[in-house]
């Protein structure tokens, strides 16, 4: 009498929350369309990886590593948001070492941003140029951060400016930056249509944050023009909208693969740029992000959608489309 009906045919093994019970009441969802599914994956065949963002220094990293081991949350990438310039060489080296010991990719944010610059336009209602690097000196600062970070062993860099991305990609192609360096486009400038997403890939992006409010259909539209990995907050910080999409995570993977699941936090104060005056908040939020990851992974497992995770330790995106670089 209490048996839950099997999920409807055509779901490819993916069950969305509540599907079986609602189907038993005649309220089941429309069948999933194979044409909506992404045809892409990571080079190893995996469709999703995990990321813990806003890990602002060695102490927060230690909290994440300890908590992820305790809760059995697999972590592919750890990212930091304050910037390379907010860390000493010793701190960067410690973070590189800590991530290497667990075979986790470490991603640090590059250089000066418009929101911390002297320009007044970012304080206006329009937001002006936002996070983008203002002028030659800011561009040079981002390059300096990239050279310094990669020299200390960092192999993933966050960027929030198209010109910075193209410049760093050209330096990678020239061998000035290590060939295995990857570039991740910040959610703060994330593209919202297929054409702009494809442009970021062509400019050198190896993964691209997209806003958490894009519709499922828009995921499919992007995947029809680009295979560059997506980064997606399944719970977005308040300054990015505070959206919580945990119950859609299986369908987000199906449509958006290859996809990084980012475990963000809504209703948490901002911590950029981080300093020890924000220590308690940074450590508590780092710990809670891992717990949010456990909740998302449990949800996937309960609905038979936890397969397809890329092997731990994998980080490269595979072949991507790039604009030609003139000599």
XYZ file of C-alpha atoms in Angstrom:
327
model
C 0.000 0.000 0.000
C 2.878 2.336 0.777
C 4.950 1.264 -2.203
C 6.152 4.259 -4.234
C 5.614 3.825 -7.977
C 8.647 3.546 -10.218
C 9.705 6.698 -12.057
C 8.074 7.172 -15.446
C 9.824 5.801 -18.539
C 12.093 8.062 -20.512
C 13.825 9.649 -17.536
C 17.207 8.081 -18.344
C 17.569 6.975 -14.739
C 17.189 10.506 -13.383
C 14.459 11.134 -10.819
C 13.482 14.622 -9.869
C 12.301 15.134 -6.273
C 8.745 13.982 -5.737
C 8.346 12.517 -9.228
C 7.406 8.982 -8.237
C 4.848 10.002 -5.603
C 3.260 12.598 -7.887
C 3.120 10.122 -10.766
C 1.114 7.804 -8.524
C -1.423 10.602 -8.150
C -1.561 11.264 -11.870
C 0.469 14.454 -11.487
C 3.755 13.275 -12.956
C 5.979 15.566 -15.006
C 6.344 15.543 -18.747
C 8.930 13.019 -19.956
C 12.472 14.293 -20.241
C 13.403 14.945 -23.851
C 16.702 13.430 -25.027
C 17.195 16.507 -27.205
C 17.432 18.681 -24.062
C 20.400 16.761 -22.696
C 23.932 18.052 -23.124
C 26.003 15.898 -25.492
C 29.223 16.955 -23.754
C 31.318 15.677 -20.868
C 34.721 16.125 -19.288
C 37.600 14.317 -21.045
C 37.284 11.366 -18.625
C 33.591 10.930 -19.432
C 32.345 12.494 -16.188
C 29.499 14.976 -16.367
C 30.008 16.909 -13.120
C 32.639 18.041 -10.676
C 32.387 19.891 -7.358
C 33.734 23.236 -6.181
C 33.867 24.925 -2.799
C 34.121 28.705 -3.391
C 35.172 31.612 -1.149
C 37.950 29.737 0.632
C 39.991 32.792 1.523
C 43.235 31.481 2.987
C 45.113 28.525 4.481
C 43.043 28.449 7.650
C 39.743 28.329 5.762
C 41.244 25.715 3.447
C 42.090 23.575 6.474
C 38.475 23.816 7.639
C 37.190 22.758 4.202
C 39.582 19.829 3.950
C 38.720 18.602 7.439
C 34.988 18.990 6.975
C 34.943 17.416 3.506
C 36.729 14.370 4.922
C 34.328 14.181 7.872
C 31.203 14.467 5.716
C 32.644 12.492 2.778
C 32.147 15.332 0.299
C 34.355 14.866 -2.778
C 36.003 18.135 -3.860
C 37.515 18.732 -7.286
C 38.228 22.464 -6.994
C 38.630 25.056 -4.273
C 38.414 28.732 -5.239
C 39.221 32.013 -3.520
C 37.549 35.354 -4.173
C 39.587 38.125 -2.552
C 42.488 37.901 -4.972
C 46.101 36.829 -5.251
C 47.175 40.215 -3.904
C 45.491 39.472 -0.556
C 47.735 36.470 0.126
C 51.422 36.302 1.037
C 53.759 33.986 -0.825
C 53.844 31.732 2.226
C 50.042 31.560 2.349
C 49.755 30.735 -1.350
C 52.432 28.069 -1.013
C 50.607 26.543 1.958
C 47.335 26.460 0.011
C 49.026 24.923 -3.034
C 50.554 22.234 -0.829
C 47.304 21.509 1.022
C 45.347 21.114 -2.215
C 48.072 19.039 -3.877
C 48.042 16.578 -0.987
C 44.347 15.945 -1.651
C 44.642 16.214 -5.463
C 42.314 19.247 -5.519
C 42.609 22.115 -7.985
C 43.252 25.514 -6.374
C 41.870 28.594 -8.146
C 42.851 32.146 -7.100
C 41.318 35.431 -8.305
C 43.468 37.830 -10.321
C 44.149 41.435 -9.691
C 42.619 44.859 -9.325
C 38.873 45.133 -9.973
C 36.764 48.133 -10.785
C 34.708 47.794 -7.607
C 37.849 48.387 -5.522
C 39.317 51.038 -7.817
C 39.043 54.822 -7.638
C 36.526 55.115 -10.464
C 33.175 56.531 -9.431
C 31.073 54.819 -12.106
C 30.855 51.531 -10.215
C 29.095 53.381 -7.361
C 26.320 54.616 -9.643
C 22.980 52.874 -10.084
C 24.113 51.540 -13.465
C 27.208 49.907 -11.954
C 29.457 51.325 -14.640
C 32.128 48.879 -15.782
C 31.642 46.757 -12.686
C 34.416 44.281 -11.905
C 36.422 44.925 -15.036
C 40.054 46.066 -14.860
C 40.257 49.850 -15.329
C 43.141 51.078 -17.454
C 46.585 49.733 -18.263
C 47.734 49.603 -14.640
C 44.861 47.379 -13.533
C 45.467 45.074 -16.492
C 49.139 44.944 -15.563
C 48.202 44.153 -11.972
C 46.176 41.156 -13.118
C 49.110 39.937 -15.196
C 51.423 40.389 -12.208
C 49.049 38.323 -10.052
C 48.944 35.589 -12.698
C 52.737 35.432 -13.000
C 53.194 35.413 -9.237
C 50.537 32.776 -8.565
C 51.663 30.386 -11.284
C 55.263 30.839 -10.160
C 54.160 29.543 -6.750
C 52.396 26.523 -8.236
C 48.817 27.740 -8.780
C 47.328 26.354 -11.994
C 43.861 27.907 -12.088
C 43.099 31.626 -12.195
C 39.789 33.459 -11.832
C 39.216 36.445 -14.104
C 36.501 39.116 -14.239
C 37.437 40.974 -17.424
C 37.399 39.901 -21.078
C 40.622 41.768 -21.847
C 42.394 40.146 -18.905
C 41.193 36.736 -20.082
C 42.425 37.266 -23.646
C 45.754 38.648 -22.420
C 46.371 35.722 -20.061
C 45.372 33.240 -22.765
C 47.897 34.798 -25.158
C 50.581 34.597 -22.462
C 49.686 30.928 -21.956
C 50.001 30.299 -25.680
C 53.409 32.024 -25.690
C 54.645 29.892 -22.799
C 54.939 32.859 -20.442
C 52.289 31.162 -18.277
C 52.390 27.363 -17.875
C 50.549 25.499 -20.620
C 48.391 23.644 -18.088
C 47.108 26.850 -16.486
C 43.315 27.092 -16.676
C 41.186 30.238 -16.642
C 37.813 30.458 -14.950
C 35.396 33.301 -15.729
C 33.875 34.867 -12.620
C 30.149 34.703 -11.892
C 30.317 38.480 -11.535
C 30.573 38.848 -15.327
C 28.914 35.563 -16.283
C 27.360 35.391 -19.775
C 23.598 35.088 -20.158
C 23.185 33.968 -23.781
C 24.751 31.342 -26.068
C 26.706 33.840 -28.188
C 28.430 35.508 -25.240
C 29.194 32.133 -23.651
C 30.866 30.995 -26.879
C 32.893 34.227 -27.001
C 34.351 33.566 -23.538
C 35.391 30.091 -24.675
C 37.046 31.592 -27.761
C 38.874 34.172 -25.603
C 40.544 31.414 -23.596
C 38.122 30.432 -20.819
C 38.388 26.846 -19.579
C 35.271 27.103 -17.427
C 32.615 29.793 -17.290
C 30.397 30.822 -14.390
C 26.859 31.429 -15.512
C 24.263 33.292 -13.444
C 22.191 31.000 -11.241
C 18.918 32.378 -12.578
C 19.202 31.035 -16.124
C 16.331 28.745 -17.113
C 16.767 25.080 -17.937
C 16.001 25.848 -21.580
C 18.798 28.434 -21.587
C 21.233 25.784 -20.361
C 20.324 23.687 -23.388
C 20.711 26.678 -25.709
C 24.255 27.278 -24.439
C 25.185 23.630 -24.810
C 24.208 23.708 -28.461
C 27.041 26.157 -29.193
C 29.775 25.423 -26.641
C 31.274 22.530 -24.696
C 33.334 24.666 -22.280
C 32.590 23.522 -18.709
C 29.997 25.524 -16.779
C 30.427 26.678 -13.191
C 27.117 27.084 -11.381
C 26.200 28.147 -7.863
C 23.439 25.739 -6.925
C 23.019 28.113 -3.996
C 24.057 31.629 -4.906
C 25.369 34.327 -2.543
C 22.946 37.163 -1.892
C 24.896 39.603 -4.068
C 24.326 37.205 -6.976
C 20.623 36.825 -6.245
C 20.502 34.310 -3.392
C 18.960 31.645 -5.638
C 18.723 28.083 -4.310
C 18.400 25.422 -7.026
C 19.246 22.292 -5.085
C 16.119 20.425 -6.122
C 16.990 20.925 -9.786
C 20.537 19.667 -9.508
C 20.026 16.420 -11.455
C 18.387 18.248 -14.346
C 21.021 20.998 -14.234
C 23.682 18.334 -14.714
C 21.735 16.620 -17.496
C 21.374 19.834 -19.439
C 24.583 21.629 -18.477
C 27.270 18.937 -18.503
C 30.176 19.251 -18.121
C 29.276 21.187 -14.987
C 30.932 22.272 -11.737
C 28.489 22.253 -8.824
C 29.423 25.225 -6.654
C 28.344 25.089 -3.035
C 27.635 28.722 -2.216
C 25.738 30.268 0.668
C 22.726 32.527 0.652
C 22.002 34.754 3.667
C 25.697 35.121 4.441
C 27.520 38.474 4.634
C 30.157 39.181 1.982
C 33.800 38.610 2.966
C 35.731 40.181 0.056
C 38.401 41.388 0.442
C 39.084 39.036 3.325
C 41.193 39.844 6.369
C 41.500 38.470 9.882
C 38.802 40.864 11.066
C 36.412 38.526 9.217
C 38.027 35.314 10.453
C 35.113 33.802 12.376
C 32.667 34.455 9.545
C 35.033 33.087 6.888
C 35.687 29.867 8.794
C 32.045 29.294 9.723
C 30.858 29.907 6.154
C 33.590 27.645 4.725
C 32.407 24.836 6.984
C 28.763 25.381 6.061
C 29.536 25.365 2.317
C 30.842 21.818 2.682
C 27.683 20.842 4.565
C 25.582 22.329 1.745
C 27.583 20.110 -0.606
C 26.679 17.059 1.445
C 22.990 17.999 1.221
C 23.191 18.305 -2.573
C 25.026 15.001 -2.959
C 22.516 13.265 -0.686
C 19.682 14.615 -2.807
C 21.287 13.267 -5.973
C 21.799 9.872 -4.345
C 18.217 9.643 -3.086
C 16.922 10.116 -6.609
C 19.340 7.842 -8.422
C 21.149 10.699 -10.124
C 24.537 10.585 -8.405
C 26.321 8.744 -11.193
C 28.585 10.519 -13.629
C 30.865 12.344 -11.191
C 34.271 12.889 -12.773
C 37.164 11.127 -11.026
C 38.748 13.107 -8.225
C 41.979 14.771 -9.229
C 40.844 15.600 -12.759
C 40.964 19.253 -13.747
C 41.602 19.913 -17.466
C 38.606 20.712 -19.711
C 39.641 18.949 -22.922
C 39.875 20.584 -26.377
C 38.038 23.899 -26.693
C 37.437 26.424 -29.481
C 39.718 29.483 -29.481
C 40.094 32.627 -31.523
C 43.185 32.595 -33.690
C 46.105 34.556 -32.242
C 47.853 36.733 -34.810
C 51.619 36.908 -34.670
